[in-house]
PDB file of C-alpha atoms in Angstrom:
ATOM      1  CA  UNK A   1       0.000   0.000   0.000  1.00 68.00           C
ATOM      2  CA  UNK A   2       2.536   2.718   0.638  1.00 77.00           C
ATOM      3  CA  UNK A   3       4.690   1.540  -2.252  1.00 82.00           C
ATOM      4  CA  UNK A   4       1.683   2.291  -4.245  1.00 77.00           C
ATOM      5  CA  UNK A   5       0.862   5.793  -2.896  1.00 75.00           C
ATOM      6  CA  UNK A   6       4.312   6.704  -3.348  1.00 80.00           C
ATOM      7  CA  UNK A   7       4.528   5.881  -6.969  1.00 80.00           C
ATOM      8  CA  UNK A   8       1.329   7.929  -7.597  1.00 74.00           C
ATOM      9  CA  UNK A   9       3.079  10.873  -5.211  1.00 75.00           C
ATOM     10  CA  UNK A  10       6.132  10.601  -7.355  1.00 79.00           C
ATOM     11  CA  UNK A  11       3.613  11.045 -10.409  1.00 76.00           C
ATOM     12  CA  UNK A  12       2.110  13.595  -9.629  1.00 72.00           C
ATOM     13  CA  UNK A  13       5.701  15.751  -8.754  1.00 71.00           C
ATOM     14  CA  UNK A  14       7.058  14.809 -12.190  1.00 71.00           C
ATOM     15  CA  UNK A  15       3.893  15.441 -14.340  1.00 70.00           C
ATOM     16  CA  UNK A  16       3.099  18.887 -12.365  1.00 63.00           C
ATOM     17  CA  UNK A  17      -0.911  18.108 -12.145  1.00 62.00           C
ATOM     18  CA  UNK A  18      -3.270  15.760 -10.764  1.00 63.00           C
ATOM     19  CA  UNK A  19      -4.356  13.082 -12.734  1.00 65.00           C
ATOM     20  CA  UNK A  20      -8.713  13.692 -12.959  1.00 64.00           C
ATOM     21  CA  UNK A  21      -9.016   9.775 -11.776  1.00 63.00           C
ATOM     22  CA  UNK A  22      -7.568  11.108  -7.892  1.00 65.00           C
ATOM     23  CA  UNK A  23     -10.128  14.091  -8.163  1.00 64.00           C
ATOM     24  CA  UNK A  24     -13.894  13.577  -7.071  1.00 60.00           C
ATOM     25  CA  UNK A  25     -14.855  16.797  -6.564  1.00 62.00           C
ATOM     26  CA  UNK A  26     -15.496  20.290  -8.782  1.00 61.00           C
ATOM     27  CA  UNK A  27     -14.022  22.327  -6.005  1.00 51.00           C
ATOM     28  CA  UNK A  28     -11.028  20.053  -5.842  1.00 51.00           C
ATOM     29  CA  UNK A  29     -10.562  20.323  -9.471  1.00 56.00           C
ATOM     30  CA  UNK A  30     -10.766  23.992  -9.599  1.00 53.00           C
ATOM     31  CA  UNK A  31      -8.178  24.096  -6.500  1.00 51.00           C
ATOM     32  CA  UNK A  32      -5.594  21.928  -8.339  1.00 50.00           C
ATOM     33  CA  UNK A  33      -6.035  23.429 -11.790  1.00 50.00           C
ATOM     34  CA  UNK A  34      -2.689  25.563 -11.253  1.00 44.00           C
ATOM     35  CA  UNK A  35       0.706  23.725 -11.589  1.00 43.00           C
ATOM     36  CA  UNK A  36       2.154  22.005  -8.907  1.00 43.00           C
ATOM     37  CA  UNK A  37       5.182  22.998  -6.426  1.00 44.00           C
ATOM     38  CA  UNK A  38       6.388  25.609  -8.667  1.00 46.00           C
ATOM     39  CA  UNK A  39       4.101  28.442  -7.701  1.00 58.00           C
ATOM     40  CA  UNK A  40       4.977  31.284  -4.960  1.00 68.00           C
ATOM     41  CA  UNK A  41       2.342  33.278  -3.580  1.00 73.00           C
ATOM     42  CA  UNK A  42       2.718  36.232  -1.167  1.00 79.00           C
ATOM     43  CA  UNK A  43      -0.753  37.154   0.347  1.00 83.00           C
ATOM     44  CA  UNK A  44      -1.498  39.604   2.888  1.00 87.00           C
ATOM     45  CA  UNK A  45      -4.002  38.790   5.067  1.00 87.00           C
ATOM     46  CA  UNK A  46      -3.942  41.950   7.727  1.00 88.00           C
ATOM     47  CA  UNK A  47      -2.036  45.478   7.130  1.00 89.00           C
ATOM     48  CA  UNK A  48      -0.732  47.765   9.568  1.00 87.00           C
ATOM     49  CA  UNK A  49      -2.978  51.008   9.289  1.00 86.00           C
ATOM     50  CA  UNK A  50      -6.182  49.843   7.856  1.00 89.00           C
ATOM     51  CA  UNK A  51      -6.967  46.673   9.357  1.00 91.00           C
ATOM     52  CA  UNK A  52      -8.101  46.407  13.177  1.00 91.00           C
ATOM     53  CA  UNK A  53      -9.011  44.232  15.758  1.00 89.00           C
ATOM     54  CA  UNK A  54     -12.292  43.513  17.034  1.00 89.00           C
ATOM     55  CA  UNK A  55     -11.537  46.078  20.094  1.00 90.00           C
ATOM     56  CA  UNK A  56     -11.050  48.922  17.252  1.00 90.00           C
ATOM     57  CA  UNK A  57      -7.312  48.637  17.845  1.00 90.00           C
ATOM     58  CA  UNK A  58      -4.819  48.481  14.588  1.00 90.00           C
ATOM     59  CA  UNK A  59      -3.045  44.992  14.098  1.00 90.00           C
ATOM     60  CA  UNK A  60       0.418  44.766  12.887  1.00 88.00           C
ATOM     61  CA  UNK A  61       1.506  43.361   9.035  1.00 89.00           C
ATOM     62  CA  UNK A  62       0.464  39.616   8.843  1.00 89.00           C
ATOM     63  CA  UNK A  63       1.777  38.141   5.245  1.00 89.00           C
ATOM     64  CA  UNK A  64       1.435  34.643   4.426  1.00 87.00           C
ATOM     65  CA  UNK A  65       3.858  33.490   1.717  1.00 87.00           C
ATOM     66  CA  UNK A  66       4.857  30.659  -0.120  1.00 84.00           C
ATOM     67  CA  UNK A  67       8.186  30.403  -1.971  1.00 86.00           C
ATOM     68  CA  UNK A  68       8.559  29.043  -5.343  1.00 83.00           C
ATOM     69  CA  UNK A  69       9.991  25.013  -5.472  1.00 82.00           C
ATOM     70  CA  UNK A  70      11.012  23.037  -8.779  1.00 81.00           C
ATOM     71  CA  UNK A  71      12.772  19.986  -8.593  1.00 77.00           C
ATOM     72  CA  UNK A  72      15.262  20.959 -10.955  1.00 79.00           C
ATOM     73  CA  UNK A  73      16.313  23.782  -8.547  1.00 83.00           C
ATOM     74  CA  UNK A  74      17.889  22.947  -4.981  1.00 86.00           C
ATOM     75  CA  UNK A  75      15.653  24.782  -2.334  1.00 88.00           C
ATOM     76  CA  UNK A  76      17.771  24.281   0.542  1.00 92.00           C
ATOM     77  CA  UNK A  77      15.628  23.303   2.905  1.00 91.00           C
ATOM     78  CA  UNK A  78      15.016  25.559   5.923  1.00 92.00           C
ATOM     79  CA  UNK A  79      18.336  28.037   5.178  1.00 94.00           C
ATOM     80  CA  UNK A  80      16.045  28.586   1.745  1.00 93.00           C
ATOM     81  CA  UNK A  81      13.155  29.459   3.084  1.00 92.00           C
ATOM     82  CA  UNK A  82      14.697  31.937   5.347  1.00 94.00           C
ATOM     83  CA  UNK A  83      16.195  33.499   2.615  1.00 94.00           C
ATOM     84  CA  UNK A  84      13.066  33.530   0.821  1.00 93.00           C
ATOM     85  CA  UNK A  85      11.518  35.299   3.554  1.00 92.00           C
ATOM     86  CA  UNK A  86      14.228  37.889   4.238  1.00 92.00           C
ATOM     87  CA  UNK A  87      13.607  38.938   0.799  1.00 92.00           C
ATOM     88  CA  UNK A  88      10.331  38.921   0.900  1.00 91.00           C
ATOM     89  CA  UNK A  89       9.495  40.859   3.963  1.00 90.00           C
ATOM     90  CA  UNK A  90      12.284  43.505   2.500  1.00 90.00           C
ATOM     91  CA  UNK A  91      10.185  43.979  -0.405  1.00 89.00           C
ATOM     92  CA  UNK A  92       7.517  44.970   2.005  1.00 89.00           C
ATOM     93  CA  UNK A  93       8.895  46.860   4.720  1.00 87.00           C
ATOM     94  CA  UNK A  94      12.250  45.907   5.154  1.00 86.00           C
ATOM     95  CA  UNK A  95      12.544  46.637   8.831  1.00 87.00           C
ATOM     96  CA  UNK A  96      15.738  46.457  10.536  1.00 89.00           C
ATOM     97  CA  UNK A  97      15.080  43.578  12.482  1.00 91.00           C
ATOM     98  CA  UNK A  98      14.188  40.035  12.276  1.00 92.00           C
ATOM     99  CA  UNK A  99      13.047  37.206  14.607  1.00 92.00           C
ATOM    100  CA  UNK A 100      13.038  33.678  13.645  1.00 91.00           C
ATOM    101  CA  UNK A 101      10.898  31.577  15.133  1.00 88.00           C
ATOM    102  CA  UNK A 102       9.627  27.476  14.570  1.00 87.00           C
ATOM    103  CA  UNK A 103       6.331  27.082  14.333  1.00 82.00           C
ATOM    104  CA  UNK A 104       5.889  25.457  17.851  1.00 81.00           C
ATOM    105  CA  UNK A 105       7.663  27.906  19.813  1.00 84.00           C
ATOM    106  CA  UNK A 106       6.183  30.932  21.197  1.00 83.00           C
ATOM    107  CA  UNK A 107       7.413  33.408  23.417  1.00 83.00           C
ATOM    108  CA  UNK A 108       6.039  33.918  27.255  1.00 78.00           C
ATOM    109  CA  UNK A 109       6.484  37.417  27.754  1.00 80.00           C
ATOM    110  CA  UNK A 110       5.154  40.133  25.465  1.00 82.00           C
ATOM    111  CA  UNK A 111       7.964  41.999  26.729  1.00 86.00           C
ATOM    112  CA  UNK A 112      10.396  39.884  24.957  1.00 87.00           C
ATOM    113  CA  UNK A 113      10.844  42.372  22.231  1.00 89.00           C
ATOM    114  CA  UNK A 114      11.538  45.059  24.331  1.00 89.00           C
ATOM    115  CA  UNK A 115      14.308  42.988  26.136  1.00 88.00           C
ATOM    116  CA  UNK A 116      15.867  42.860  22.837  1.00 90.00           C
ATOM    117  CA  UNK A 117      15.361  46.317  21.829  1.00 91.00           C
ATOM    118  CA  UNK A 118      17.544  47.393  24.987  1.00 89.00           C
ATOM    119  CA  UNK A 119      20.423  45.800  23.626  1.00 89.00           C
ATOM    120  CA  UNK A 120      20.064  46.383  20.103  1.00 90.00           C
ATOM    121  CA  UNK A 121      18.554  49.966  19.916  1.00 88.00           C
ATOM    122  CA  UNK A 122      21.505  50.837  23.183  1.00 89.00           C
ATOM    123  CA  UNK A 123      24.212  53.990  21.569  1.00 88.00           C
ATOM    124  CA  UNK A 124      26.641  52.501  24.009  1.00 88.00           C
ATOM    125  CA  UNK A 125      26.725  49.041  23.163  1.00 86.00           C
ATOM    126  CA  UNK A 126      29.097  47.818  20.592  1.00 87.00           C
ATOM    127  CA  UNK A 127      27.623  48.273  16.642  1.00 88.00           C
ATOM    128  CA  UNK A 128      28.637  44.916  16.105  1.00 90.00           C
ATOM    129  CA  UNK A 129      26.156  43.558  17.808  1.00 92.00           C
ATOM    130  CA  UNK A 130      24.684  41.429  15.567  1.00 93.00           C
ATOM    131  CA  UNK A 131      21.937  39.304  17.438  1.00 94.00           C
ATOM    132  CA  UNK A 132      19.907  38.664  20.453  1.00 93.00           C
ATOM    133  CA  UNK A 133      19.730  34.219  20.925  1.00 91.00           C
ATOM    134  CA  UNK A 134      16.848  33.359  23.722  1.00 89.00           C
ATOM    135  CA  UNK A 135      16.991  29.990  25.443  1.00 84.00           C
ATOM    136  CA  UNK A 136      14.518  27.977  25.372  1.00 81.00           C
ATOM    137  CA  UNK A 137      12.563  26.206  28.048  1.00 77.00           C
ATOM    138  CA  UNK A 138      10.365  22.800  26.525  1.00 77.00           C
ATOM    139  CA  UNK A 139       6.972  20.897  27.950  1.00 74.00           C
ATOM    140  CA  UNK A 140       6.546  17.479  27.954  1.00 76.00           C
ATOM    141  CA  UNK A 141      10.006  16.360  29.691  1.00 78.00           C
ATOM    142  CA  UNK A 142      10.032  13.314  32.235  1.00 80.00           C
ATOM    143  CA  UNK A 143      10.757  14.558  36.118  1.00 81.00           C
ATOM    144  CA  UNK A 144      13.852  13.192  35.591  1.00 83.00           C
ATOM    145  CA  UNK A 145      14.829  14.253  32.099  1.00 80.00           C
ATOM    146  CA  UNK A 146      16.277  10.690  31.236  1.00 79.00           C
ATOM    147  CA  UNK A 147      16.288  12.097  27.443  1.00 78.00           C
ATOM    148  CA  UNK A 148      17.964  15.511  28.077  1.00 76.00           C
ATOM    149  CA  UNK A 149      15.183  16.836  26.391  1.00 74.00           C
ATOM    150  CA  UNK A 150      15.720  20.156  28.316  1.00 75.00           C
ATOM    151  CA  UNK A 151      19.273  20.669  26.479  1.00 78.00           C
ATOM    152  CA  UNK A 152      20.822  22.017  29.758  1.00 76.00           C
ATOM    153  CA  UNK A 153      24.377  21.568  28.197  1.00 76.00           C
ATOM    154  CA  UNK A 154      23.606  23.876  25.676  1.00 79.00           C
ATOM    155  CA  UNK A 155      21.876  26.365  27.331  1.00 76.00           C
ATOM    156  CA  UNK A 156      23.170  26.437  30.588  1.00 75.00           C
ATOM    157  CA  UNK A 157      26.767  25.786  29.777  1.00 78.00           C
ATOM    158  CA  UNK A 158      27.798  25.891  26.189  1.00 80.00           C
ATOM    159  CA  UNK A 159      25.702  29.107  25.827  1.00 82.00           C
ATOM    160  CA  UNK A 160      26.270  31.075  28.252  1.00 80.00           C
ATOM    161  CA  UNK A 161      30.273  30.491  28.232  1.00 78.00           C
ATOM    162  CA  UNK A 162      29.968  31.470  24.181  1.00 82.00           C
ATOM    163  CA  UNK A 163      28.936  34.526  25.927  1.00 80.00           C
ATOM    164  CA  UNK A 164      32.045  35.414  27.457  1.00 78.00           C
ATOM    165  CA  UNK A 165      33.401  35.680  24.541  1.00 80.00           C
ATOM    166  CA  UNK A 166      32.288  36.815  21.016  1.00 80.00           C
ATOM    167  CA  UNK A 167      28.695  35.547  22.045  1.00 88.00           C
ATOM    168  CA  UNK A 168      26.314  32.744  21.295  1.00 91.00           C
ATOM    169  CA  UNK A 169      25.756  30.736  18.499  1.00 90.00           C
ATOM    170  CA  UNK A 170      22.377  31.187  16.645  1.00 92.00           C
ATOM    171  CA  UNK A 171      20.010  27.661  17.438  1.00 89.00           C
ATOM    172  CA  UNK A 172      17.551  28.056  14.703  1.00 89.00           C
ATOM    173  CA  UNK A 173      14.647  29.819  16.464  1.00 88.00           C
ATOM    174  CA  UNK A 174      13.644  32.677  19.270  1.00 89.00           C
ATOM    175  CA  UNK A 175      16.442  34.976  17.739  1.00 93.00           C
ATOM    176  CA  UNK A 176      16.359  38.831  16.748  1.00 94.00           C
ATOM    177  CA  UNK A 177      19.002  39.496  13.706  1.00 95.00           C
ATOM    178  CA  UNK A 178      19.814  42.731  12.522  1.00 92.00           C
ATOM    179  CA  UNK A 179      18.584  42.698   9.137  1.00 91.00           C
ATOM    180  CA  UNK A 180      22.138  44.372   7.725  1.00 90.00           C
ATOM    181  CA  UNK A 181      24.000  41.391   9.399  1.00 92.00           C
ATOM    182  CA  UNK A 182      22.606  39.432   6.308  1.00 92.00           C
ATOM    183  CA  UNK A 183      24.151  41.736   3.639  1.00 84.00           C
ATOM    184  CA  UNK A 184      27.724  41.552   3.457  1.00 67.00           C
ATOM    185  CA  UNK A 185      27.759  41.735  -0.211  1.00 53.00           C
ATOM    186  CA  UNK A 186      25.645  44.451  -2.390  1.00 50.00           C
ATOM    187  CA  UNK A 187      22.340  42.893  -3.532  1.00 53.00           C
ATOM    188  CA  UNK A 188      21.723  43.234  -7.601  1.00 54.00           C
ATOM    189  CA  UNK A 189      18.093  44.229  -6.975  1.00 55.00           C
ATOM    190  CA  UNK A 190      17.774  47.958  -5.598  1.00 59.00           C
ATOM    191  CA  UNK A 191      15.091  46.782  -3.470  1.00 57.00           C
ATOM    192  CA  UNK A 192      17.443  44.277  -1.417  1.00 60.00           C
ATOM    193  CA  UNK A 193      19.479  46.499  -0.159  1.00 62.00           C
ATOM    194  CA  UNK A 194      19.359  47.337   3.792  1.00 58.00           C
ATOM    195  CA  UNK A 195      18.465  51.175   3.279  1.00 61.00           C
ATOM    196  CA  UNK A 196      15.978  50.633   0.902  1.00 63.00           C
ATOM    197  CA  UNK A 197      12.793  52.564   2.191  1.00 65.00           C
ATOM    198  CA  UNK A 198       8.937  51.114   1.157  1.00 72.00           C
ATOM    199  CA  UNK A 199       6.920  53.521   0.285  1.00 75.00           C
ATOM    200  CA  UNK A 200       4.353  51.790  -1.128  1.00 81.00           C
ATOM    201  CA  UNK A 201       1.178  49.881   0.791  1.00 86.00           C
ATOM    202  CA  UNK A 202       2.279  46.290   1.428  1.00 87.00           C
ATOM    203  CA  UNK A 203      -1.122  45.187  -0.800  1.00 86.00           C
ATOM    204  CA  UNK A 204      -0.071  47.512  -3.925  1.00 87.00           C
ATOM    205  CA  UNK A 205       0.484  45.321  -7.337  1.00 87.00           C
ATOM    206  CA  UNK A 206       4.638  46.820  -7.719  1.00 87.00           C
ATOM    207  CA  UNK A 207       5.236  45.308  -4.000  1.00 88.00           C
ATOM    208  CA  UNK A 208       3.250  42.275  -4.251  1.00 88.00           C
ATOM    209  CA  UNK A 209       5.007  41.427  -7.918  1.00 88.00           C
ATOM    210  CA  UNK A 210       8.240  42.245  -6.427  1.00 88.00           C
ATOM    211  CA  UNK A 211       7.659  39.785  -3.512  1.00 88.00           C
ATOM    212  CA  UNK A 212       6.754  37.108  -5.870  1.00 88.00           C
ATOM    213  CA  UNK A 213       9.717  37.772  -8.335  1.00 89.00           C
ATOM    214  CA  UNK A 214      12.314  37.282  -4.962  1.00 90.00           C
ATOM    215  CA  UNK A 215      10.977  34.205  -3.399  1.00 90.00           C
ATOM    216  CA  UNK A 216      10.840  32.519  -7.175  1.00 88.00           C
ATOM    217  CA  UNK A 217      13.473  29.212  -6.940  1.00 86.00           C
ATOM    218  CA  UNK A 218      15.198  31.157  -9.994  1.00 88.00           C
ATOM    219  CA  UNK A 219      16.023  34.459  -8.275  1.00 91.00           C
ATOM    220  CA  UNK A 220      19.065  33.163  -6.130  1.00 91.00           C
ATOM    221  CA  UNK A 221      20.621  31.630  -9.627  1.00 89.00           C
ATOM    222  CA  UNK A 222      24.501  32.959 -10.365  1.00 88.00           C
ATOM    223  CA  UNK A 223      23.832  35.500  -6.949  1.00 89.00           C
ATOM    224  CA  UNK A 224      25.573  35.272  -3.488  1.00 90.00           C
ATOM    225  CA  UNK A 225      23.092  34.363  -2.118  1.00 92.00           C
ATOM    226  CA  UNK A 226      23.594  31.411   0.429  1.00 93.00           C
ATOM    227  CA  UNK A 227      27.605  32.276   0.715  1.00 91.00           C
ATOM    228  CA  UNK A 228      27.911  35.770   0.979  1.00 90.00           C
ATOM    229  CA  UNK A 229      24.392  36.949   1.652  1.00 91.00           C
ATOM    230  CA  UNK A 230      21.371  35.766   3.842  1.00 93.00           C
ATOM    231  CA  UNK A 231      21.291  32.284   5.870  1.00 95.00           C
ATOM    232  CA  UNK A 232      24.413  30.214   4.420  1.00 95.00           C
ATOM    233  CA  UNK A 233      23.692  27.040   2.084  1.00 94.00           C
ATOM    234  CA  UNK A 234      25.962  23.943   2.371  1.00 90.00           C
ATOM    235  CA  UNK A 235      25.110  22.366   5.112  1.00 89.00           C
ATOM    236  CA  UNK A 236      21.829  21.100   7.452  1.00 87.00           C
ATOM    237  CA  UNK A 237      22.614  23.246  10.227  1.00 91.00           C
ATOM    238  CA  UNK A 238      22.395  26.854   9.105  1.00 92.00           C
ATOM    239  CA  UNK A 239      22.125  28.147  12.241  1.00 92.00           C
ATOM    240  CA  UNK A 240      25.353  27.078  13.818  1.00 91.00           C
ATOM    241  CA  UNK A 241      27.014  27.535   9.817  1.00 93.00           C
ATOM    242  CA  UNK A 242      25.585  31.040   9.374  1.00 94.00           C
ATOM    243  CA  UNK A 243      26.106  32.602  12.960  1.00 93.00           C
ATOM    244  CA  UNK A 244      30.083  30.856  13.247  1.00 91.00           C
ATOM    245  CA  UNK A 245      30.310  33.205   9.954  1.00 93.00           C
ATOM    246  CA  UNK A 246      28.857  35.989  10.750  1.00 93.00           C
ATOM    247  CA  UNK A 247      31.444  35.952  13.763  1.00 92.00           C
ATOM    248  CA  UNK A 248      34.228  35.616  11.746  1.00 91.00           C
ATOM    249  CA  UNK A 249      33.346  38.491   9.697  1.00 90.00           C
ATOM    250  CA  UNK A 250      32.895  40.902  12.879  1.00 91.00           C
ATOM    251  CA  UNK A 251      29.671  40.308  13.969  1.00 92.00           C
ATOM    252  CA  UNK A 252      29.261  39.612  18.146  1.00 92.00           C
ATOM    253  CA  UNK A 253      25.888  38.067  19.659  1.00 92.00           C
ATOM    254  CA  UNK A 254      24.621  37.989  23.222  1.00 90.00           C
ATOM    255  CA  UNK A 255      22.242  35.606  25.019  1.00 88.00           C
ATOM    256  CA  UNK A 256      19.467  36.827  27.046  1.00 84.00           C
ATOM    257  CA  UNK A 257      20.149  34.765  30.157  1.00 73.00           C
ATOM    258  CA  UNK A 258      19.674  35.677  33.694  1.00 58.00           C
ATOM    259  CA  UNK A 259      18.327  38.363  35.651  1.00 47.00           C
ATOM    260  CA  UNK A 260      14.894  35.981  35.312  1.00 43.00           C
ATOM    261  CA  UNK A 261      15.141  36.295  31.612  1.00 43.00           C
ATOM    262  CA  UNK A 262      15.383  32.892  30.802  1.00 37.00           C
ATOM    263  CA  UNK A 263      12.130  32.357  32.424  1.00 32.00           C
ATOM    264  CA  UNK A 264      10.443  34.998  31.649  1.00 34.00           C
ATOM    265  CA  UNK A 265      11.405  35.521  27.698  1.00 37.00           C
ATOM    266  CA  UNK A 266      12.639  31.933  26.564  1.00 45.00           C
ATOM    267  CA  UNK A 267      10.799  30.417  23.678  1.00 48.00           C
ATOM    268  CA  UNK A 268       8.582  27.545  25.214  1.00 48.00           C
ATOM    269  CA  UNK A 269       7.804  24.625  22.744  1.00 47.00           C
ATOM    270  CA  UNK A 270       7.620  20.625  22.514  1.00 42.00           C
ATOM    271  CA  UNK A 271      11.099  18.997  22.651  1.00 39.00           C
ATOM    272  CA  UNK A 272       9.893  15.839  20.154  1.00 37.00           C
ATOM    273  CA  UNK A 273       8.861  18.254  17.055  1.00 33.00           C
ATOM    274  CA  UNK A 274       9.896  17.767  13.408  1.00 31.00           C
ATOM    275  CA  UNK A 275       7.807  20.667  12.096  1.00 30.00           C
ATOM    276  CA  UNK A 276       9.990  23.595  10.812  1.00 30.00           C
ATOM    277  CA  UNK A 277       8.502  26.848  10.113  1.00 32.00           C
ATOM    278  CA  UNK A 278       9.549  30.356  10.025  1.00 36.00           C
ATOM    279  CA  UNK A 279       8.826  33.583  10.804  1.00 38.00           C
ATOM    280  CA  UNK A 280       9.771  37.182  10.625  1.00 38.00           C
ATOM    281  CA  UNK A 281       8.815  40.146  13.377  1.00 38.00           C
ATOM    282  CA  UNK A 282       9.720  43.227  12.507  1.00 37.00           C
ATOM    283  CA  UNK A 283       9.040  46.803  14.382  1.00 34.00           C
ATOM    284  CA  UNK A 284       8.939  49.122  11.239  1.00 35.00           C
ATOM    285  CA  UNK A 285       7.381  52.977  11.578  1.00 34.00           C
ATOM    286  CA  UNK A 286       4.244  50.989  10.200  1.00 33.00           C
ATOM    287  CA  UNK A 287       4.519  48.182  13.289  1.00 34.00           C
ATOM    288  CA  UNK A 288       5.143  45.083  13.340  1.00 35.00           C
ATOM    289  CA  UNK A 289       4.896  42.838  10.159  1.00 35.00           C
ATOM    290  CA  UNK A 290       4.880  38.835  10.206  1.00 36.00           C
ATOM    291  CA  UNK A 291       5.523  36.412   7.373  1.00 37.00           C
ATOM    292  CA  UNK A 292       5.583  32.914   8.094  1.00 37.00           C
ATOM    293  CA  UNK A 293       6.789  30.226   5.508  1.00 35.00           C
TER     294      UNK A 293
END
């Protein structure tokens, strides 16, 4: 049985459509019409300014996108769809800083922000300051923690001594990034680069065509993209990869640890996940926009 659904799967990927025989319904039909896994979408489904919430208060940019995949084009797993994204939301607002987060984390303080605004917005701390790592605290986890699902060798030793020194390494989620960190070589599109200023709404047809141009599997193709820009390609963990070389280039991090910040800002999640998704906060003169991937 599942030697026979994955022949049909594999099928389906190299034909690009459905075959009519899998589809029983109109509105199926209709939905699967468009080609498949090459098609990127960037929607906006709230905008800073004109939508509110059901209090009357204004919400900050939510964006939904999806990037572009072909199977004659590497996508490079989650490094690529950070990428994606950091274009993306640059097209849109372009804020100056980022927070990537996995889809089952969340943070427990709405202050956690803030703690990282102190550090990064500071005159008097060094420029170089590149990012802000959280630790993490997980649910689920025997009394005893027989597993080591609570990673206290990372974040309660291997951390926090990195921070003596040039500062953490980034671990994949509950981290703000300067966005300018990411471009240590000039972008070929005007709109990449880290001073470019939006001036357009976020739903306009230029922004949303731009958006879909940069997260196409083509755009990174004979760019720096992956080596000298963005999240680094070559390996499957980008976080350790991109942050060891964004230290060697000049960069410094520091880890929000004690003074009751680990538990009060930590990303909490489940310590058994596989599910990898990302997202982007950004505080922008228009607020905060979100694009998840």
């Amino acid at each position: 049985m599942y030697q026979s659904m994955e022949e049909r799967v594999e099928n389906v990927v190299k034909s690009g459509s459905i075959s009519h025989y899998y589809i029983t319904k109109e509105e199926e039909s209709e939905a699967l019409s468009m080609e498949l896994l090459i098609i990127s979408q960037s929607q906006v489904l709230l905008e800073n300014g004109k939508d509110k919430d059901v209090s009357g208060h204004g919400v900050p940019n939510l964006v939904y996108v999806s990037r572009e995949k072909s199977r004659d084009s590497p996508h490079h797993f989650k490094a690529g769809a950070l990428n994606a994204l950091l274009r993306v939301s640059a097209t849109m607002t372009n804020a100056p800083l980022i927070l990537t987060l996995d889809s089952d984390m969340y943070s427990n303080d709405p202050h956690t922000p803030l703690r990282a605004l102190c550090y990064l917005l500071d005159p008097s701390m060094d420029p170089k300051l590149g990012y802000i790592q959280f630790p993490q605290i997980f649910h689920g986890i025997n009394k005893n923690d027989i597993y080591g699902g609570k990673m206290r060798h990372i974040f309660q030793a291997l951390l926090l001594g990195m921070d003596g020194l040039a500062g953490p390494m980034f671990i994949g989620t509950g981290c703000f990034f300067r966005r300018k960190v990411f471009y240590g070589f000039p972008s070929e599109t005007p709109e990449m680069y880290q001073n470019w200023q939006v001036s357009h709404s976020i739903k306009s047809r230029e922004v949303l065509a731009m958006a879909h141009h940069v997260a196409g599997c083509k755009y990174e193709n004979q760019t720096k993209w992956g080596k000298k820009i963005g999240f680094r390609y070559g390996t499957l963990v980008e976080d350790v990869n991109t942050s060891c070389l964004l230290q060697s280039e000049g960069w410094k991090s520091a880890l929000m640890h004690g003074h009751g910040y680990s538990m009060q800002c930590p990303c909490i999640g489940h310590a058994d996940t596989h599910r990898i998704r990302v997202g982007y906060v950004s505080d922008t003169p228009r607020g905060v926009s979100l694009t998840k991937q």
